């Protein structure tokens, strides 16, 4: 069958157990396998004779099998295979005397031992790689890697004495192999395979790193064979000519051996041979099956590998230098595709048409009625938005502001400019709680405006525009009234949840869409809003986020948007004091609870945040856990490397809302204090009731999940306690901390932690303790986390196409890619001359529709 990068893994692998294990890692197609990158590469294994062995240090050598013995022991019948090997010929090549050593294999599966003993028969030439150890004062290798060699008695062998010093040795004592199918054709080939660097992958209990490696090599071989088959047809002549330009580098190639049925516990048959000629054939076939994406002139200018060569050198590297050069190639490719996609999206948006909104009378009246003065940053952003909305092409602006920096006022100013111009505006919030809060806040500000300002600057009477709430949890009658008002085209402000994207919501006069933080707003949803207006014109777009995003990350993910930052806090805000509390310190915990009781007695409120709802909530609510601490590790390269095994120890249990509410209610510090709980499982009526009780002081302590993370505004709240704080992302802790200090009173944030001294968790909490600057927190978060993709899979709510790009370390690379992409698009805006790049850009856009994310 013809194999392409889109071919399902299940179609090319007969081992269904292996297919299921790869699927659990997100590897569904051959292309997924190629981009399941190793997180590190091992150092080359040195050649040593048995007499040169150093305990605990890996080594490799060639030898002849002298004896084989299979035995069983123990009540369960655990089997033991002992193989005695002699390295006399190999040792002579290193001017060392020969020696014998035992290779030991354990298994309770007789099938495995029979298979191994069948391969390692007496007289067989083998190549061995492993870690020497000692048992009963004798040297032995436990479960080493062993390759059988196909040799003849008169063959001449060439071993390496020292680096760059070959030595030819004639060895007539090695007999012909009894194994029907040797793994390699010569000792040199076997030694080259086991000694060269080897990629290490994030694995699981279902599949090891070695088996992942073998599977990917098999798929590379099948791709190469399909490329060769395509080249043999008349249509493939052009592909041959193009692939002929691929640089050839020497190591392993495909053996062409069929995949054998896997026996549980049995090592895989190798999928790649070690001849340079086979390597060249493999690479030539891969170049036809895996076309390059980067334009040739850019690849040559940057001295990058062909895409096929890069994949081969990542999964089957000749040297660590080639491995890292291959990683650099695909990292630049990611940056170039990403920046090209964003620049194209920006250009296409600029060609769309929108309704100009020129009347600023309502906006100015609202600003004049405010009981406080706007910050300089707010005024600057409002003016920028006004200028954007006055044009006949749609505004696309990202507003990033610190928690409590006054983004809602800026958004209302933009919406009033649209309404004052006879149009409609919609604000989309991620939750019903936040939508209702926005509705109350905006309604109050509009009412105050009409009370204090009775006419505009021209003397015309000023009337308050309708502010409509539209949520999925509304009663049917209220929902119908809201939909009818919007559908009438009457100038108004609609505050909505996901209901704004339903087919029942129509706003024929829609001129502005404001998307509040944490809402996952993809291409399809943008298009759904575009279709609301009868004119078919695109609405102006304002996206807001309080998530601290470094400027390089903002350029990477939001390159299709104009970006504004709000860094000043409104007057009257006092800095929030943050403390890290070790949970094991009972005295300090008691003092914290006593302090909270004092603040409650003073009429203030306190939040207590937990990661989980109850014991049945296994993963936590709302992607609360930081991906590098508690989530299963993803395949990334570089800073994200964790351990040689590539697996994660099970994290400790997390505190739950149910558990902590019961525990705190029993403390003497809180006798007579009422508690409330709030989670994402609560229905809308319960959420409204709980928040009303908390705001009024009826239940001054609210134990909740991160459902309160965004937008919840209770001015009396002065304390927040976060349990298991070391398991949260820094950006999320920064957001949670922003729930207090909104009423002008001194406020405190307590981060309860079980992090070990000197651990990464302790370092991360030190960052949030020592600064309230969101940009600094974002930079440190990405530096410490070292995530492979920009904002993380768990945070972006989907699988990202970016797996290698690092937005902090690769800032210069991203800038370079953007500049080159601008030049290319200026010459060829639709990429008609770069078909492969155009396809990659389309795939990237489809796989990264989440342009705004929030941790």
mmCIF file of C-alpha atoms in Angstrom, residues 225-466:
data_model
loop_
_atom_site.group_PDB
_atom_site.id
_atom_site.type_symbol
_atom_site.label_atom_id
_atom_site.label_comp_id
_atom_site.label_asym_id
_atom_site.label_seq_id
_atom_site.Cartn_x
_atom_site.Cartn_y
_atom_site.Cartn_z
ATOM 1 C CA UNK A 225 9.434 2.755 0.091
ATOM 2 C CA UNK A 226 6.299 4.617 -0.975
ATOM 3 C CA UNK A 227 8.460 7.496 -2.202
ATOM 4 C CA UNK A 228 10.569 5.111 -4.249
ATOM 5 C CA UNK A 229 7.431 3.530 -5.706
ATOM 6 C CA UNK A 230 6.076 6.944 -6.714
ATOM 7 C CA UNK A 231 9.410 7.812 -8.316
ATOM 8 C CA UNK A 232 9.293 4.673 -10.481
ATOM 9 C CA UNK A 233 6.155 5.923 -12.275
ATOM 10 C CA UNK A 234 6.222 8.522 -15.094
ATOM 11 C CA UNK A 235 4.574 11.048 -12.772
ATOM 12 C CA UNK A 236 7.383 10.538 -10.285
ATOM 13 C CA UNK A 237 10.223 11.670 -12.563
ATOM 14 C CA UNK A 238 9.934 15.261 -11.389
ATOM 15 C CA UNK A 239 9.946 14.115 -7.766
ATOM 16 C CA UNK A 240 13.184 12.219 -8.374
ATOM 17 C CA UNK A 241 14.852 15.301 -9.826
ATOM 18 C CA UNK A 242 13.725 17.424 -6.887
ATOM 19 C CA UNK A 243 14.755 14.866 -4.288
ATOM 20 C CA UNK A 244 18.182 14.584 -5.883
ATOM 21 C CA UNK A 245 19.040 17.947 -4.301
ATOM 22 C CA UNK A 246 18.624 16.562 -0.778
ATOM 23 C CA UNK A 247 21.971 16.435 1.065
ATOM 24 C CA UNK A 248 23.098 12.906 1.890
ATOM 25 C CA UNK A 249 24.504 12.228 5.337
ATOM 26 C CA UNK A 250 25.804 8.879 6.374
ATOM 27 C CA UNK A 251 24.271 6.473 8.808
ATOM 28 C CA UNK A 252 21.410 4.094 9.059
ATOM 29 C CA UNK A 253 18.990 3.142 6.338
ATOM 30 C CA UNK A 254 16.024 0.816 6.040
ATOM 31 C CA UNK A 255 16.559 -2.887 6.225
ATOM 32 C CA UNK A 256 13.372 -3.809 4.444
ATOM 33 C CA UNK A 257 12.656 -6.569 6.947
ATOM 34 C CA UNK A 258 8.957 -7.110 7.659
ATOM 35 C CA UNK A 259 7.604 -6.362 11.109
ATOM 36 C CA UNK A 260 7.376 -9.557 13.155
ATOM 37 C CA UNK A 261 4.454 -10.256 15.448
ATOM 38 C CA UNK A 262 5.298 -8.934 18.888
ATOM 39 C CA UNK A 263 5.633 -11.304 21.814
ATOM 40 C CA UNK A 264 4.918 -9.571 25.124
ATOM 41 C CA UNK A 265 8.244 -8.531 26.607
ATOM 42 C CA UNK A 266 10.152 -9.388 23.408
ATOM 43 C CA UNK A 267 12.385 -6.733 21.853
ATOM 44 C CA UNK A 268 11.392 -5.493 18.429
ATOM 45 C CA UNK A 269 13.179 -6.536 15.284
ATOM 46 C CA UNK A 270 15.341 -3.586 14.202
ATOM 47 C CA UNK A 271 13.827 -1.522 11.443
ATOM 48 C CA UNK A 272 16.932 0.262 10.141
ATOM 49 C CA UNK A 273 20.215 -1.080 8.757
ATOM 50 C CA UNK A 274 23.553 0.660 9.152
ATOM 51 C CA UNK A 275 25.060 0.956 5.677
ATOM 52 C CA UNK A 276 25.652 4.419 4.270
ATOM 53 C CA UNK A 277 24.325 3.261 0.921
ATOM 54 C CA UNK A 278 21.052 2.151 2.533
ATOM 55 C CA UNK A 279 20.897 5.461 4.396
ATOM 56 C CA UNK A 280 21.208 7.339 1.128
ATOM 57 C CA UNK A 281 18.437 5.261 -0.449
ATOM 58 C CA UNK A 282 16.223 5.803 2.584
ATOM 59 C CA UNK A 283 16.743 9.562 2.523
ATOM 60 C CA UNK A 284 16.084 9.741 -1.210
ATOM 61 C CA UNK A 285 12.768 7.923 -0.792
ATOM 62 C CA UNK A 286 11.796 10.072 2.188
ATOM 63 C CA UNK A 287 12.460 13.259 0.230
ATOM 64 C CA UNK A 288 9.862 12.157 -2.318
ATOM 65 C CA UNK A 289 7.336 11.168 0.347
ATOM 66 C CA UNK A 290 7.912 14.225 2.577
ATOM 67 C CA UNK A 291 8.145 17.375 0.459
ATOM 68 C CA UNK A 292 9.903 20.386 1.881
ATOM 69 C CA UNK A 293 7.782 23.249 3.207
ATOM 70 C CA UNK A 294 10.265 26.105 3.458
ATOM 71 C CA UNK A 295 11.053 27.947 0.227
ATOM 72 C CA UNK A 296 14.361 26.712 -1.184
ATOM 73 C CA UNK A 297 16.073 30.101 -1.045
ATOM 74 C CA UNK A 298 15.216 30.546 2.631
ATOM 75 C CA UNK A 299 16.402 27.034 3.480
ATOM 76 C CA UNK A 300 19.682 27.620 1.668
ATOM 77 C CA UNK A 301 20.162 31.066 3.198
ATOM 78 C CA UNK A 302 19.601 29.699 6.726
ATOM 79 C CA UNK A 303 21.648 26.527 6.025
ATOM 80 C CA UNK A 304 18.756 24.304 7.073
ATOM 81 C CA UNK A 305 18.163 20.647 6.312
ATOM 82 C CA UNK A 306 15.535 19.360 3.919
ATOM 83 C CA UNK A 307 12.434 18.438 5.905
ATOM 84 C CA UNK A 308 12.874 14.722 5.208
ATOM 85 C CA UNK A 309 16.506 14.845 6.285
ATOM 86 C CA UNK A 310 15.536 16.668 9.461
ATOM 87 C CA UNK A 311 12.975 14.002 10.422
ATOM 88 C CA UNK A 312 15.530 11.263 9.746
ATOM 89 C CA UNK A 313 18.219 12.956 11.841
ATOM 90 C CA UNK A 314 15.826 13.522 14.715
ATOM 91 C CA UNK A 315 14.559 9.964 14.912
ATOM 92 C CA UNK A 316 17.721 8.239 13.660
ATOM 93 C CA UNK A 317 20.597 10.658 14.326
ATOM 94 C CA UNK A 318 24.165 10.108 13.197
ATOM 95 C CA UNK A 319 25.492 12.427 15.871
ATOM 96 C CA UNK A 320 24.216 14.808 18.492
ATOM 97 C CA UNK A 321 25.282 17.664 16.219
ATOM 98 C CA UNK A 322 23.029 16.382 13.425
ATOM 99 C CA UNK A 323 20.184 15.869 15.910
ATOM 100 C CA UNK A 324 20.303 19.448 17.163
ATOM 101 C CA UNK A 325 20.668 20.845 13.645
ATOM 102 C CA UNK A 326 17.569 18.886 12.626
ATOM 103 C CA UNK A 327 15.650 20.232 15.622
ATOM 104 C CA UNK A 328 16.740 23.762 14.704
ATOM 105 C CA UNK A 329 15.481 23.194 11.146
ATOM 106 C CA UNK A 330 11.999 22.131 12.195
ATOM 107 C CA UNK A 331 11.856 24.808 14.880
ATOM 108 C CA UNK A 332 12.485 27.468 12.253
ATOM 109 C CA UNK A 333 9.918 25.822 9.999
ATOM 110 C CA UNK A 334 7.320 26.125 12.781
ATOM 111 C CA UNK A 335 8.171 29.783 13.279
ATOM 112 C CA UNK A 336 7.967 30.512 9.553
ATOM 113 C CA UNK A 337 4.648 28.727 9.038
ATOM 114 C CA UNK A 338 3.184 30.381 12.147
ATOM 115 C CA UNK A 339 4.226 33.879 11.126
ATOM 116 C CA UNK A 340 3.138 33.382 7.525
ATOM 117 C CA UNK A 341 -0.306 32.249 8.687
ATOM 118 C CA UNK A 342 -0.709 35.239 10.988
ATOM 119 C CA UNK A 343 0.452 37.727 8.379
ATOM 120 C CA UNK A 344 -1.946 36.251 5.825
ATOM 121 C CA UNK A 345 -4.823 36.401 8.310
ATOM 122 C CA UNK A 346 -4.012 40.031 9.018
ATOM 123 C CA UNK A 347 -3.900 40.864 5.317
ATOM 124 C CA UNK A 348 -7.182 39.103 4.593
ATOM 125 C CA UNK A 349 -8.871 40.912 7.478
ATOM 126 C CA UNK A 350 -7.671 44.218 6.074
ATOM 127 C CA UNK A 351 -9.454 43.488 2.795
ATOM 128 C CA UNK A 352 -12.799 42.922 4.533
ATOM 129 C CA UNK A 353 -15.296 45.745 4.947
ATOM 130 C CA UNK A 354 -16.857 47.047 8.176
ATOM 131 C CA UNK A 355 -19.251 49.763 9.282
ATOM 132 C CA UNK A 356 -17.409 52.955 10.310
ATOM 133 C CA UNK A 357 -18.409 54.172 13.790
ATOM 134 C CA UNK A 358 -17.727 57.891 14.062
ATOM 135 C CA UNK A 359 -20.056 59.257 16.760
ATOM 136 C CA UNK A 360 -18.270 59.473 20.126
ATOM 137 C CA UNK A 361 -20.873 61.541 22.029
ATOM 138 C CA UNK A 362 -22.164 58.666 24.167
ATOM 139 C CA UNK A 363 -18.626 57.512 24.854
ATOM 140 C CA UNK A 364 -17.522 60.965 25.975
ATOM 141 C CA UNK A 365 -20.616 61.359 28.177
ATOM 142 C CA UNK A 366 -19.847 58.064 29.922
ATOM 143 C CA UNK A 367 -16.239 59.117 30.549
ATOM 144 C CA UNK A 368 -17.377 62.470 31.954
ATOM 145 C CA UNK A 369 -19.751 60.718 34.368
ATOM 146 C CA UNK A 370 -17.144 58.415 35.877
ATOM 147 C CA UNK A 371 -16.479 58.972 39.592
ATOM 148 C CA UNK A 372 -12.747 58.571 38.920
ATOM 149 C CA UNK A 373 -10.232 59.758 36.372
ATOM 150 C CA UNK A 374 -9.027 57.454 33.624
ATOM 151 C CA UNK A 375 -5.371 56.468 33.628
ATOM 152 C CA UNK A 376 -3.130 57.643 30.845
ATOM 153 C CA UNK A 377 -3.035 54.106 29.459
ATOM 154 C CA UNK A 378 -6.823 53.881 29.347
ATOM 155 C CA UNK A 379 -7.149 57.176 27.493
ATOM 156 C CA UNK A 380 -4.490 56.137 24.980
ATOM 157 C CA UNK A 381 -6.156 52.771 24.258
ATOM 158 C CA UNK A 382 -9.630 54.346 23.987
ATOM 159 C CA UNK A 383 -8.277 56.819 21.409
ATOM 160 C CA UNK A 384 -6.599 53.997 19.445
ATOM 161 C CA UNK A 385 -9.837 52.020 19.387
ATOM 162 C CA UNK A 386 -11.819 55.080 18.300
ATOM 163 C CA UNK A 387 -9.445 55.630 15.398
ATOM 164 C CA UNK A 388 -9.669 51.957 14.366
ATOM 165 C CA UNK A 389 -13.476 51.931 14.484
ATOM 166 C CA UNK A 390 -13.723 55.041 12.315
ATOM 167 C CA UNK A 391 -12.379 53.095 9.316
ATOM 168 C CA UNK A 392 -14.369 51.017 6.852
ATOM 169 C CA UNK A 393 -12.244 47.902 7.445
ATOM 170 C CA UNK A 394 -12.605 45.891 10.663
ATOM 171 C CA UNK A 395 -10.559 46.679 13.727
ATOM 172 C CA UNK A 396 -8.724 43.664 15.132
ATOM 173 C CA UNK A 397 -7.180 44.583 18.461
ATOM 174 C CA UNK A 398 -5.963 42.628 21.473
ATOM 175 C CA UNK A 399 -6.146 44.474 24.791
ATOM 176 C CA UNK A 400 -3.935 42.954 27.440
ATOM 177 C CA UNK A 401 -4.291 44.489 30.862
ATOM 178 C CA UNK A 402 -3.238 43.721 34.384
ATOM 179 C CA UNK A 403 -5.877 42.302 36.667
ATOM 180 C CA UNK A 404 -7.948 45.314 37.763
ATOM 181 C CA UNK A 405 -6.418 47.699 35.215
ATOM 182 C CA UNK A 406 -9.822 48.887 33.960
ATOM 183 C CA UNK A 407 -10.362 46.925 30.746
ATOM 184 C CA UNK A 408 -14.156 46.940 31.241
ATOM 185 C CA UNK A 409 -14.287 50.739 31.035
ATOM 186 C CA UNK A 410 -12.275 50.645 27.801
ATOM 187 C CA UNK A 411 -14.626 48.013 26.362
ATOM 188 C CA UNK A 412 -17.704 50.035 27.344
ATOM 189 C CA UNK A 413 -16.248 53.124 25.686
ATOM 190 C CA UNK A 414 -15.858 51.161 22.431
ATOM 191 C CA UNK A 415 -19.386 49.735 22.667
ATOM 192 C CA UNK A 416 -20.894 53.178 23.293
ATOM 193 C CA UNK A 417 -19.076 54.496 20.218
ATOM 194 C CA UNK A 418 -20.772 51.750 18.177
ATOM 195 C CA UNK A 419 -24.196 52.348 19.765
ATOM 196 C CA UNK A 420 -23.861 56.117 19.436
ATOM 197 C CA UNK A 421 -23.246 55.582 15.723
ATOM 198 C CA UNK A 422 -26.578 53.762 15.432
ATOM 199 C CA UNK A 423 -25.101 50.274 15.577
ATOM 200 C CA UNK A 424 -25.138 47.285 17.905
ATOM 201 C CA UNK A 425 -22.341 45.870 20.089
ATOM 202 C CA UNK A 426 -21.972 42.485 21.781
ATOM 203 C CA UNK A 427 -19.715 41.533 24.673
ATOM 204 C CA UNK A 428 -19.074 37.782 24.947
ATOM 205 C CA UNK A 429 -18.102 36.473 28.391
ATOM 206 C CA UNK A 430 -16.874 32.946 29.160
ATOM 207 C CA UNK A 431 -19.285 32.174 32.030
ATOM 208 C CA UNK A 432 -22.750 33.128 33.109
ATOM 209 C CA UNK A 433 -21.434 34.474 36.426
ATOM 210 C CA UNK A 434 -19.113 36.852 34.594
ATOM 211 C CA UNK A 435 -21.752 37.804 32.008
ATOM 212 C CA UNK A 436 -24.212 38.724 34.750
ATOM 213 C CA UNK A 437 -21.555 40.742 36.534
ATOM 214 C CA UNK A 438 -20.657 42.605 33.332
ATOM 215 C CA UNK A 439 -24.361 43.288 32.783
ATOM 216 C CA UNK A 440 -24.758 44.770 36.261
ATOM 217 C CA UNK A 441 -21.586 46.869 35.969
ATOM 218 C CA UNK A 442 -22.360 48.219 32.502
ATOM 219 C CA UNK A 443 -25.998 48.930 33.364
ATOM 220 C CA UNK A 444 -24.927 50.887 36.460
ATOM 221 C CA UNK A 445 -22.400 52.934 34.482
ATOM 222 C CA UNK A 446 -24.918 53.699 31.710
ATOM 223 C CA UNK A 447 -27.575 54.710 34.272
ATOM 224 C CA UNK A 448 -25.117 57.016 36.055
ATOM 225 C CA UNK A 449 -24.207 58.559 32.706
ATOM 226 C CA UNK A 450 -27.836 59.417 31.882
ATOM 227 C CA UNK A 451 -28.436 60.765 35.391
ATOM 228 C CA UNK A 452 -25.445 63.105 35.327
ATOM 229 C CA UNK A 453 -25.347 64.022 31.633
ATOM 230 C CA UNK A 454 -28.773 64.959 30.257
ATOM 231 C CA UNK A 455 -27.627 66.095 26.794
ATOM 232 C CA UNK A 456 -24.707 65.636 24.487
ATOM 233 C CA UNK A 457 -22.264 68.352 23.397
ATOM 234 C CA UNK A 458 -24.697 69.506 20.689
ATOM 235 C CA UNK A 459 -27.553 69.897 23.175
ATOM 236 C CA UNK A 460 -29.470 66.821 22.032
ATOM 237 C CA UNK A 461 -31.227 64.840 24.801
ATOM 238 C CA UNK A 462 -29.180 61.850 25.922
ATOM 239 C CA UNK A 463 -31.028 58.573 26.306
ATOM 240 C CA UNK A 464 -29.586 55.412 27.792
ATOM 241 C CA UNK A 465 -29.049 52.614 25.268
ATOM 242 C CA UNK A 466 -30.565 49.249 26.211
#
